[in-house]
Short mmCIF file of C-alpha atoms and ligand atoms in Angstrom, two decimals:
data_model
loop_
_atom_site.label_atom_id
_atom_site.label_comp_id
_atom_site.label_asym_id
_atom_site.label_seq_id
_atom_site.Cartn_x
_atom_site.Cartn_y
_atom_site.Cartn_z
CA MET A 1 -1.39 -27.06 -8.87
CA LYS A 2 -2.99 -24.23 -11.85
CA ILE A 3 -3.37 -20.55 -9.97
CA ALA A 4 -4.86 -17.38 -11.16
CA VAL A 5 -5.07 -13.86 -9.53
CA LEU A 6 -7.69 -11.33 -10.25
CA GLY A 7 -5.11 -8.02 -10.16
CA GLN A 8 -2.37 -6.33 -10.86
CA GLY A 9 -2.83 -3.96 -8.18
CA ILE A 10 0.62 -3.79 -5.28
CA SER A 11 -1.39 -6.63 -3.55
CA GLY A 12 -1.68 -8.45 -6.58
CA THR A 13 2.04 -8.15 -7.76
CA ILE A 14 3.20 -9.00 -4.03
CA ILE A 15 0.83 -12.56 -3.78
CA THR A 16 1.80 -13.35 -7.64
CA PHE A 17 5.99 -13.20 -6.15
CA GLN A 18 5.78 -15.38 -3.60
CA LEU A 19 3.46 -17.82 -6.08
CA ILE A 20 6.18 -17.29 -8.67
CA LYS A 21 8.98 -17.94 -5.13
CA LYS A 22 7.73 -20.67 -4.45
CA GLY A 23 7.20 -22.82 -7.50
CA PHE A 24 3.48 -21.73 -8.91
CA LYS A 25 3.28 -20.20 -12.33
CA PRO A 26 0.10 -18.11 -11.25
CA THR A 27 -1.84 -16.34 -14.26
CA VAL A 28 -2.72 -13.22 -13.93
CA PHE A 29 -6.09 -11.45 -14.92
CA ASP A 30 -5.47 -7.24 -14.75
CA GLN A 31 -7.32 -4.36 -16.76
CA ILE A 32 -5.62 -1.45 -15.81
CA ASN A 33 -7.45 1.77 -13.95
CA PRO A 34 -5.33 4.29 -13.53
CA ASN A 35 -7.60 5.19 -10.25
CA SER A 36 -7.19 2.36 -8.81
CA PRO A 37 -5.01 3.40 -5.58
CA SER A 38 -2.00 1.02 -6.34
CA ARG A 39 -1.57 2.88 -9.12
CA VAL A 40 -2.44 6.67 -7.12
CA ALA A 41 -0.36 5.38 -3.70
CA ALA A 42 2.76 7.30 -2.60
CA GLY A 43 4.20 3.85 -1.53
CA ILE A 44 5.41 5.11 2.02
CA TRP A 45 5.76 2.42 5.04
CA ASN A 46 6.04 3.53 8.32
CA PRO A 47 5.51 1.58 11.27
CA VAL A 48 4.38 3.95 13.98
CA THR A 49 0.45 5.82 13.80
CA PHE A 50 1.31 9.51 14.82
CA ARG A 51 -1.70 9.98 16.60
CA ARG A 52 -0.69 8.52 20.58
CA PRO A 53 1.64 7.74 19.32
CA SER A 54 2.25 3.98 18.88
CA LEU A 55 3.11 1.13 17.00
CA SER A 56 1.00 -0.02 13.50
CA TRP A 57 -0.21 -3.26 14.27
CA ASN A 58 2.12 -6.08 13.85
CA ALA A 59 5.01 -3.25 13.01
CA GLU A 60 7.45 -5.26 13.85
CA LYS A 61 6.64 -8.60 12.14
CA PHE A 62 5.08 -7.42 8.64
CA ILE A 63 8.60 -5.15 8.35
CA GLU A 64 11.06 -8.03 8.50
CA SER A 65 9.82 -9.45 5.57
CA LEU A 66 9.16 -6.39 3.75
CA GLY A 67 13.13 -6.01 2.69
CA PRO A 68 13.52 -8.67 0.69
CA THR A 69 9.83 -8.97 -1.04
CA TYR A 70 10.73 -5.66 -2.79
CA LYS A 71 14.47 -6.74 -3.15
CA GLY A 72 13.30 -10.19 -4.89
CA ILE A 73 10.39 -8.66 -7.31
CA GLU A 74 13.43 -5.72 -8.15
CA ILE A 75 15.81 -8.84 -9.00
CA PHE A 76 12.63 -10.71 -10.83
CA SER A 77 11.97 -7.58 -12.27
CA ASN A 78 15.18 -5.74 -12.82
CA SER A 79 14.01 -2.71 -12.28
CA LYS A 80 14.22 -0.28 -9.09
CA PHE A 81 11.38 0.68 -6.87
CA TYR A 82 12.31 0.58 -3.46
CA TYR A 83 13.94 3.69 -1.35
CA PRO A 84 14.44 2.86 2.37
CA MET A 85 14.02 6.34 3.42
CA ASN A 86 14.81 9.12 6.23
CA TYR A 87 11.40 9.58 7.83
CA LEU A 88 11.41 12.83 10.49
CA ARG A 89 8.26 13.53 12.46
CA ILE A 90 7.62 17.07 12.99
CA PHE A 91 6.16 17.99 16.16
CA SER A 92 3.26 20.31 15.61
CA SER A 93 3.33 21.17 19.81
CA ALA A 94 5.19 20.65 23.16
CA GLU A 95 2.18 18.30 24.49
CA GLU A 96 2.72 15.84 20.25
CA GLN A 97 7.11 15.85 21.50
CA ASN A 98 6.35 14.92 24.77
CA ASN A 99 4.29 12.13 23.87
CA TRP A 100 6.80 11.15 22.02
CA PHE A 101 9.83 11.30 24.38
CA SER A 102 7.25 9.42 27.05
CA LYS A 103 7.31 6.40 24.43
CA ALA A 104 10.37 6.52 22.56
CA ALA A 105 13.34 5.33 25.37
CA ASP A 106 11.31 2.26 25.85
CA GLU A 107 10.70 -0.90 23.86
CA PRO A 108 9.95 -2.19 20.78
CA PHE A 109 9.34 2.02 20.34
CA SER A 110 13.40 2.11 20.92
CA ASN A 111 13.31 -0.26 17.53
CA PHE A 112 11.63 2.02 15.18
CA MET A 113 11.88 5.67 17.25
CA ASN A 114 13.78 7.96 18.28
CA ASN A 115 14.44 8.79 21.89
CA THR A 116 16.31 12.36 20.38
CA LEU A 117 15.22 15.99 19.32
CA TYR A 118 16.91 15.91 16.18
CA LYS A 119 19.29 18.15 15.73
CA GLY A 120 20.87 16.62 11.72
CA ASN A 121 20.35 19.37 8.61
CA LEU A 122 17.33 20.36 7.30
CA ASP A 123 16.44 22.89 4.66
CA ARG A 124 16.11 26.86 6.88
CA LYS A 125 12.31 27.36 5.05
CA ILE A 126 11.36 24.52 6.90
CA ARG A 127 9.27 25.55 10.40
CA ASN A 128 9.55 22.96 13.96
CA ARG A 129 9.30 25.41 16.07
CA PHE A 130 9.01 21.96 18.06
CA GLY A 131 11.50 20.50 16.16
CA GLY A 132 10.91 16.62 15.17
CA ALA A 133 12.01 13.54 15.57
CA GLU A 134 13.39 10.32 13.39
CA LEU A 135 11.81 6.81 12.71
CA PHE A 136 13.67 3.87 11.47
CA HIS A 137 12.72 1.81 9.31
CA ALA A 138 10.67 3.74 6.81
CA GLY A 139 10.85 4.76 3.23
CA TYR A 140 9.02 3.85 -0.07
CA VAL A 141 8.35 2.41 -3.03
CA ASP A 142 8.01 3.64 -6.33
CA THR A 143 4.66 2.08 -7.25
CA ASN A 144 4.91 2.54 -10.47
CA LYS A 145 7.09 2.00 -11.47
CA MET A 146 7.26 -0.90 -9.88
CA LEU A 147 3.39 -2.93 -11.01
CA ASN A 148 4.18 -2.00 -15.01
CA ASP A 149 8.21 -3.05 -14.92
CA PHE A 150 6.89 -6.24 -12.52
CA ARG A 151 3.85 -6.65 -15.19
CA GLU A 152 6.44 -6.59 -18.62
CA GLU A 153 8.66 -9.24 -16.94
CA LEU A 154 5.19 -11.71 -16.14
CA LYS A 155 4.04 -10.26 -19.85
CA LYS A 156 8.00 -11.97 -20.78
CA ARG A 157 7.09 -15.21 -18.94
CA ASN A 158 3.36 -15.29 -20.73
CA GLN A 159 1.68 -15.23 -16.84
CA LEU A 160 -0.36 -12.35 -18.13
CA LEU A 161 -3.47 -11.21 -19.54
CA GLU A 162 -4.62 -7.39 -19.46
CA VAL A 163 -8.75 -8.33 -19.19
CA ASN A 164 -11.40 -7.56 -17.46
CA ILE A 165 -12.75 -9.42 -15.54
CA GLY A 166 -16.81 -9.53 -14.42
CA GLN A 167 -18.53 -11.69 -12.45
CA SER A 168 -20.70 -14.03 -15.18
CA GLN A 169 -17.23 -15.00 -16.21
CA VAL A 170 -16.01 -17.27 -13.34
CA SER A 171 -17.75 -19.96 -12.10
CA PHE A 172 -17.17 -21.26 -8.63
CA GLY A 173 -17.08 -24.75 -7.88
CA LYS A 174 -14.57 -28.20 -7.87
CA LYS A 175 -12.55 -26.03 -9.82
CA VAL A 176 -12.78 -22.63 -10.05
CA GLN A 177 -13.80 -22.09 -14.50
CA VAL A 178 -13.45 -18.43 -15.91
CA ASN A 179 -13.85 -17.55 -19.78
CA HIS A 180 -11.54 -15.20 -20.78
CA SER A 181 -10.64 -15.15 -24.76
CA ASN A 182 -12.91 -17.07 -26.06
CA GLN A 183 -12.33 -20.25 -23.76
CA THR A 184 -12.68 -21.59 -20.86
CA GLU A 185 -9.70 -21.43 -18.46
CA GLU A 186 -10.18 -24.45 -15.94
CA PHE A 187 -8.11 -23.73 -11.91
CA ASP A 188 -7.69 -25.62 -8.95
CA ALA A 189 -7.66 -21.92 -7.82
CA LEU A 190 -8.55 -18.40 -7.85
CA ILE A 191 -6.95 -15.64 -5.66
CA PHE A 192 -9.20 -12.19 -5.23
CA ALA A 193 -5.99 -9.34 -5.51
CA ASN A 194 -8.38 -6.94 -7.06
CA GLY A 195 -9.14 -4.57 -4.24
CA LEU A 196 -12.45 -2.35 -3.85
CA ASN A 197 -13.75 -4.67 -7.48
CA ILE A 198 -13.85 -7.88 -4.68
CA ARG A 199 -16.88 -7.30 -3.72
CA ASP A 200 -18.80 -7.49 -7.48
CA PHE A 201 -18.06 -11.46 -7.25
CA GLN A 202 -21.10 -12.92 -5.57
CA PRO A 203 -18.11 -15.03 -2.95
CA PHE A 204 -17.14 -11.39 -1.38
CA GLU A 205 -20.09 -9.22 -1.87
CA ASP A 206 -21.36 -9.11 1.27
CA LEU A 207 -18.09 -7.99 2.88
CA PRO A 208 -17.92 -5.23 5.13
CA PHE A 209 -15.35 -2.09 3.34
CA GLN A 210 -15.28 0.96 4.42
CA PRO A 211 -13.54 3.04 1.94
CA VAL A 212 -11.25 5.97 2.27
CA LYS A 213 -11.60 8.33 -1.09
CA GLY A 214 -7.58 9.83 -1.55
CA GLU A 215 -5.62 12.73 -3.05
CA VAL A 216 -2.17 13.47 -3.33
CA LEU A 217 -0.28 16.31 -5.00
CA THR A 218 3.31 16.03 -7.27
CA ILE A 219 4.77 19.36 -7.02
CA LYS A 220 8.18 20.55 -7.96
CA SER A 221 10.06 23.21 -5.81
CA LYS A 222 13.49 24.78 -7.16
CA THR A 223 14.76 25.81 -3.89
CA LEU A 224 13.03 23.39 -1.22
CA LYS A 225 16.58 20.72 -0.44
CA VAL A 226 14.54 18.03 1.88
CA ASP A 227 15.74 14.55 0.88
CA LYS A 228 13.61 12.80 3.49
CA ILE A 229 10.55 12.35 4.45
CA LEU A 230 8.71 14.50 6.06
CA SER A 231 4.96 14.40 8.42
CA LYS A 232 3.89 17.00 10.18
CA GLY A 233 -0.29 15.98 9.49
CA PHE A 234 0.22 15.44 6.25
CA PHE A 235 3.99 13.16 4.29
CA MET A 236 6.61 15.37 2.08
CA LEU A 237 8.36 12.76 -0.09
CA PRO A 238 10.89 13.63 -2.82
CA VAL A 239 10.89 11.85 -5.41
CA GLY A 240 13.50 12.91 -7.98
CA GLU A 241 14.80 16.58 -9.01
CA LEU A 242 13.04 18.64 -6.77
CA THR A 243 9.89 16.89 -6.69
CA PHE A 244 7.71 16.34 -3.44
CA LYS A 245 4.63 13.52 -3.28
CA ILE A 246 2.36 16.08 -0.21
CA GLY A 247 -0.65 13.42 1.04
CA ALA A 248 -2.47 12.38 1.61
CA THR A 249 -6.46 13.53 2.30
CA TYR A 250 -9.06 11.35 3.54
CA SER A 251 -12.96 10.88 2.70
CA ASN A 252 -15.70 9.21 3.88
CA THR A 253 -18.10 10.82 2.74
CA ASP A 254 -17.75 11.65 -1.08
CA MET A 255 -16.94 8.21 -3.08
CA THR A 256 -16.44 9.62 -6.76
CA THR A 257 -12.93 9.52 -8.27
CA ASP A 258 -13.67 13.52 -9.16
CA LEU A 259 -10.41 15.46 -7.39
CA THR A 260 -11.49 18.46 -5.66
CA GLU A 261 -10.13 22.51 -5.18
CA LYS A 262 -10.73 21.46 -1.50
CA GLY A 263 -8.72 17.51 -0.76
CA LYS A 264 -6.03 20.54 -3.54
CA SER A 265 -6.87 23.08 -1.31
CA GLU A 266 -6.14 21.80 2.49
CA LEU A 267 -2.62 20.31 1.37
CA ILE A 268 -1.73 22.98 -0.28
CA ASP A 269 -2.23 24.59 3.31
CA LYS A 270 -0.72 21.79 5.23
CA LEU A 271 2.26 22.05 2.89
CA LYS A 272 2.29 26.30 3.08
CA GLU A 273 2.22 26.27 6.98
CA LEU A 274 5.54 23.89 7.04
CA ILE A 275 7.78 25.70 3.63
CA GLY A 276 6.45 29.11 5.14
CA ASP A 277 7.12 31.22 1.65
CA THR A 278 8.91 29.05 -0.55
CA GLU A 279 7.82 29.08 -3.96
CA PHE A 280 6.98 25.36 -5.59
CA GLU A 281 4.83 24.14 -8.68
CA ILE A 282 1.81 21.44 -8.29
CA VAL A 283 2.38 19.68 -11.65
CA ASP A 284 0.32 17.21 -10.88
CA HIS A 285 -2.49 16.01 -8.35
CA LYS A 286 -4.33 12.47 -8.63
CA VAL A 287 -6.94 10.56 -6.93
CA GLY A 288 -7.53 7.23 -5.82
CA ILE A 289 -10.61 5.29 -3.64
CA ARG A 290 -8.91 2.59 -0.59
CA PRO A 291 -10.25 -0.29 0.35
CA ALA A 292 -10.62 -0.87 4.14
CA ILE A 293 -12.46 -2.29 6.10
CA LYS A 294 -14.96 -2.28 8.91
CA GLY A 295 -12.01 -2.68 11.60
CA ARG A 296 -9.24 -1.95 9.52
CA ARG A 297 -7.93 -5.29 8.88
CA PRO A 298 -7.04 -6.78 5.77
CA VAL A 299 -9.22 -9.73 4.20
CA ILE A 300 -6.77 -12.78 3.84
CA GLY A 301 -7.42 -16.32 2.82
CA PRO A 302 -10.10 -19.11 1.31
CA HIS A 303 -14.13 -18.33 1.09
CA PRO A 304 -15.70 -20.91 3.32
CA HIS A 305 -18.22 -22.04 1.50
CA TYR A 306 -15.01 -22.35 -1.93
CA GLU A 307 -12.47 -23.84 -1.02
CA ASN A 308 -10.13 -22.85 -3.65
CA THR A 309 -11.31 -19.38 -3.54
CA PHE A 310 -9.20 -17.29 -1.88
CA ALA A 311 -9.12 -13.50 -0.61
CA PHE A 312 -6.51 -11.35 -0.50
CA SER A 313 -7.90 -7.32 -0.43
CA GLY A 314 -8.32 -4.98 2.45
CA MET A 315 -5.15 -3.51 3.18
CA GLY A 316 -6.86 -0.12 3.47
CA SER A 317 -3.30 2.68 3.30
CA LYS A 318 -1.50 0.18 3.96
CA ALA A 319 -0.56 -1.99 1.31
CA ILE A 320 3.63 -1.36 1.03
CA LEU A 321 4.03 -2.33 5.07
CA MET A 322 1.14 -5.22 5.55
CA ALA A 323 0.79 -7.59 2.45
CA PRO A 324 4.83 -8.58 1.70
CA LEU A 325 4.02 -10.72 4.69
CA LEU A 326 0.04 -11.48 4.19
CA ALA A 327 1.45 -13.16 1.04
CA GLU A 328 3.88 -15.23 2.62
CA GLN A 329 1.29 -16.14 4.70
CA LEU A 330 -1.62 -17.03 2.03
CA VAL A 331 0.52 -18.51 0.03
CA ASP A 332 2.02 -21.39 3.06
CA HIS A 333 -2.04 -21.41 3.37
CA ILE A 334 -1.94 -22.57 0.08
CA GLU A 335 0.53 -25.42 0.28
CA ASN A 336 0.22 -26.63 3.77
CA LYS A 337 -3.20 -25.65 4.92
CA SER A 338 -0.46 -23.74 7.15
CA GLN A 339 -3.85 -21.69 9.75
CA ILE A 340 -4.17 -18.33 8.58
CA ASP A 341 -3.98 -15.79 11.61
CA SER A 342 -8.02 -15.25 13.27
CA GLU A 343 -7.17 -11.76 12.47
CA VAL A 344 -6.04 -11.36 8.95
CA ASP A 345 -9.46 -14.54 8.63
CA VAL A 346 -11.60 -13.76 5.47
CA LYS A 347 -13.96 -15.57 7.15
CA ARG A 348 -14.94 -13.57 9.47
CA PHE A 349 -17.08 -11.64 7.78
CA LEU A 350 -18.67 -14.26 5.64
C1 LIG B 401 -4.26 8.57 -2.41
C2 LIG B 401 -4.26 7.79 -1.71
C3 LIG B 401 -2.72 7.26 -1.09
C4 LIG B 401 -1.44 6.27 -0.90
N1 LIG B 401 -0.85 6.27 -0.64
C5 LIG B 401 -0.29 5.20 0.08
C6 LIG B 401 1.44 4.64 1.03
O1 LIG B 401 1.35 5.88 0.70
N2 LIG B 401 1.15 3.74 0.84
C7 LIG B 401 0.49 2.75 1.17
O2 LIG B 401 1.17 1.57 1.46
N3 LIG B 401 -0.89 2.80 0.89
C8 LIG B 401 -1.33 4.13 0.29
N4 LIG B 401 -2.58 3.60 0.13
C9 LIG B 401 -3.01 2.58 -0.19
C10 LIG B 401 -3.16 2.15 -1.10
O3 LIG B 401 -3.17 2.43 -2.56
C11 LIG B 401 -3.54 0.84 -0.97
O4 LIG B 401 -4.12 0.41 0.08
C12 LIG B 401 -3.80 -0.07 -2.50
O5 LIG B 401 -3.16 0.06 -4.40
C13 LIG B 401 -4.43 -1.29 -2.23
O6 LIG B 401 -3.85 -1.85 -3.52
P1 LIG B 401 -4.86 -3.38 -4.09
O7 LIG B 401 -4.01 -4.21 -5.32
O8 LIG B 401 -5.73 -4.06 -3.03
O9 LIG B 401 -6.61 -2.87 -5.29
P2 LIG B 401 -6.00 -1.86 -6.44
O10 LIG B 401 -4.82 -0.87 -6.10
O11 LIG B 401 -7.35 -1.31 -6.18
O12 LIG B 401 -5.59 -3.00 -7.43
C14 LIG B 401 -6.98 -4.22 -8.30
C15 LIG B 401 -6.11 -4.33 -9.93
O13 LIG B 401 -7.21 -5.08 -10.03
C16 LIG B 401 -6.80 -3.84 -11.60
N5 LIG B 401 -8.81 -4.92 -11.68
C17 LIG B 401 -10.08 -4.50 -10.38
N6 LIG B 401 -10.60 -5.46 -11.09
C18 LIG B 401 -10.69 -6.43 -12.42
C19 LIG B 401 -11.11 -6.56 -12.83
N7 LIG B 401 -12.38 -7.03 -12.76
N8 LIG B 401 -10.94 -7.12 -13.67
C20 LIG B 401 -9.33 -7.63 -14.30
N9 LIG B 401 -8.63 -6.49 -13.54
C21 LIG B 401 -9.22 -5.71 -11.80
C22 LIG B 401 -7.22 -3.31 -10.80
O14 LIG B 401 -7.41 -2.60 -12.07
C23 LIG B 401 -5.99 -2.66 -10.44
O15 LIG B 401 -5.47 -3.41 -11.76
C24 LIG B 401 -2.57 5.39 -0.44
C25 LIG B 401 -3.90 4.96 -1.71
C26 LIG B 401 -4.77 6.23 -1.39
C27 LIG B 401 -6.15 7.00 -2.52
#
C-alpha cells in the first residue's frame, strides 16, 4: 500500500513513524514553517489539568504509548530528545492546595498526583507560600531536535520531499493523485497531518477549528537552580545550561503570528511573581497558533466520501501527549479497518 503524509510537524512525524514501524514506506511532503506550532512548542506532556484539578481526557492510555513511541523515534533517528522530568505544581492559594489533596489520595488520581506536600530541594529564590506537590509521568520532548533528526533520517531513505503542496495539486478519487516535482504520483492513501492547514483542502475545509495563539520566551539566569518543570499558572521548563522556557500565553482573538509586547509582559509578570528579583535575560521570544478544534478533541480518520483520504490533526495544546496513541489507532484502522474512537472521529464534523 502506497501512503503519503502531508506535514512533518509533531503529528506528521509520529504518524509516519508508526507507519514505518508497521512496515509501510510512506512518502512525506513538508515545507518547513518556523512559526508552525510544532517548532514553537515547549513540548511538555502532563497528564493533569490543574484548574479543578482533574486528569486530562484519556491520560492513562495516552501515557502508556508515549514513552515507547518517543524512544522508538529516538532509536530510528539516532537522536536524543525525550526527557521524562519531575513536575512541581506550585499552589497559588490555600484553596488550590485543598483541591489538590482532596483528589490526590484516590485512584486514578493517585497514579499521577503526589498526595503529600513537596519537601524536596527547591531553589530558595522560588516563592511558594502555599507549597506545592509533584505530579508523576510528566516531562518534555525537544520538538525541534525530534523534527530535525527524524527529517534527516527520512531524507536519507528518500522518503521526504521538501515542497509545499497546494489544493490544486491534489486530486481525490479511487487513488489520490499528487502533482509535485513536475510529475503526478498516485497513492492508495493520503494522510493530512498538516495542522491547521488541513483547512486549505476542500474535503476538510469545513472543520470547525478554534485556533489559539500562544507565545513563549526563552530566558537565561546565572543564579536560578531549577531542575524540574515548575507550574503556577504558567510553566518554567529547564532546557539546558542556565536556560528556561517560559510559557505560554493563550489568545483566541489575535490570529496573527506577530510577537506581542502584551504576551511578553504577561509572561514576565508571572515569572517575577515566582522568582522575585532574581536576574534573568530574555534570549528568545516565539509565537505559534495551536490547531485547536471545537470540543477540544482531535480529528482522526477517513473522510466520509473519500475513504483513502485521512485526517490526523486538531491536537490543540496536547500533541505530545495525544499523538502517539492516536497514530497507533489510525495506522491500525488503515491496516485492519479497526474502528476509530467516535470521540475523535473526523466524521463527527463532516
Ligand atoms: C506557544 C505554544 C506552546 C505549545 N506548547 C506545547 C506543549 O508544551 N506541549 C504540547 O503537547 N503541545 C504544545 N503546543 C501545541 C502543539 O505545538 C501543537 O498541538 C502541535 O504542534 C500541532 O502539530 P501538527 O503537526 O499537527 O501541526 P503543525 O505544527 O502545524 O505542523 C504541520 C506541518 O506541516 C507543514 N505543512 C502545512 N501545510 C503544508 C502544505 N500545504 N505543504 C507542505 N507542508 C505543509 C508545516 O510547515 C508543518 O511542518 C504549543 C503550541 C504553542 C503555539
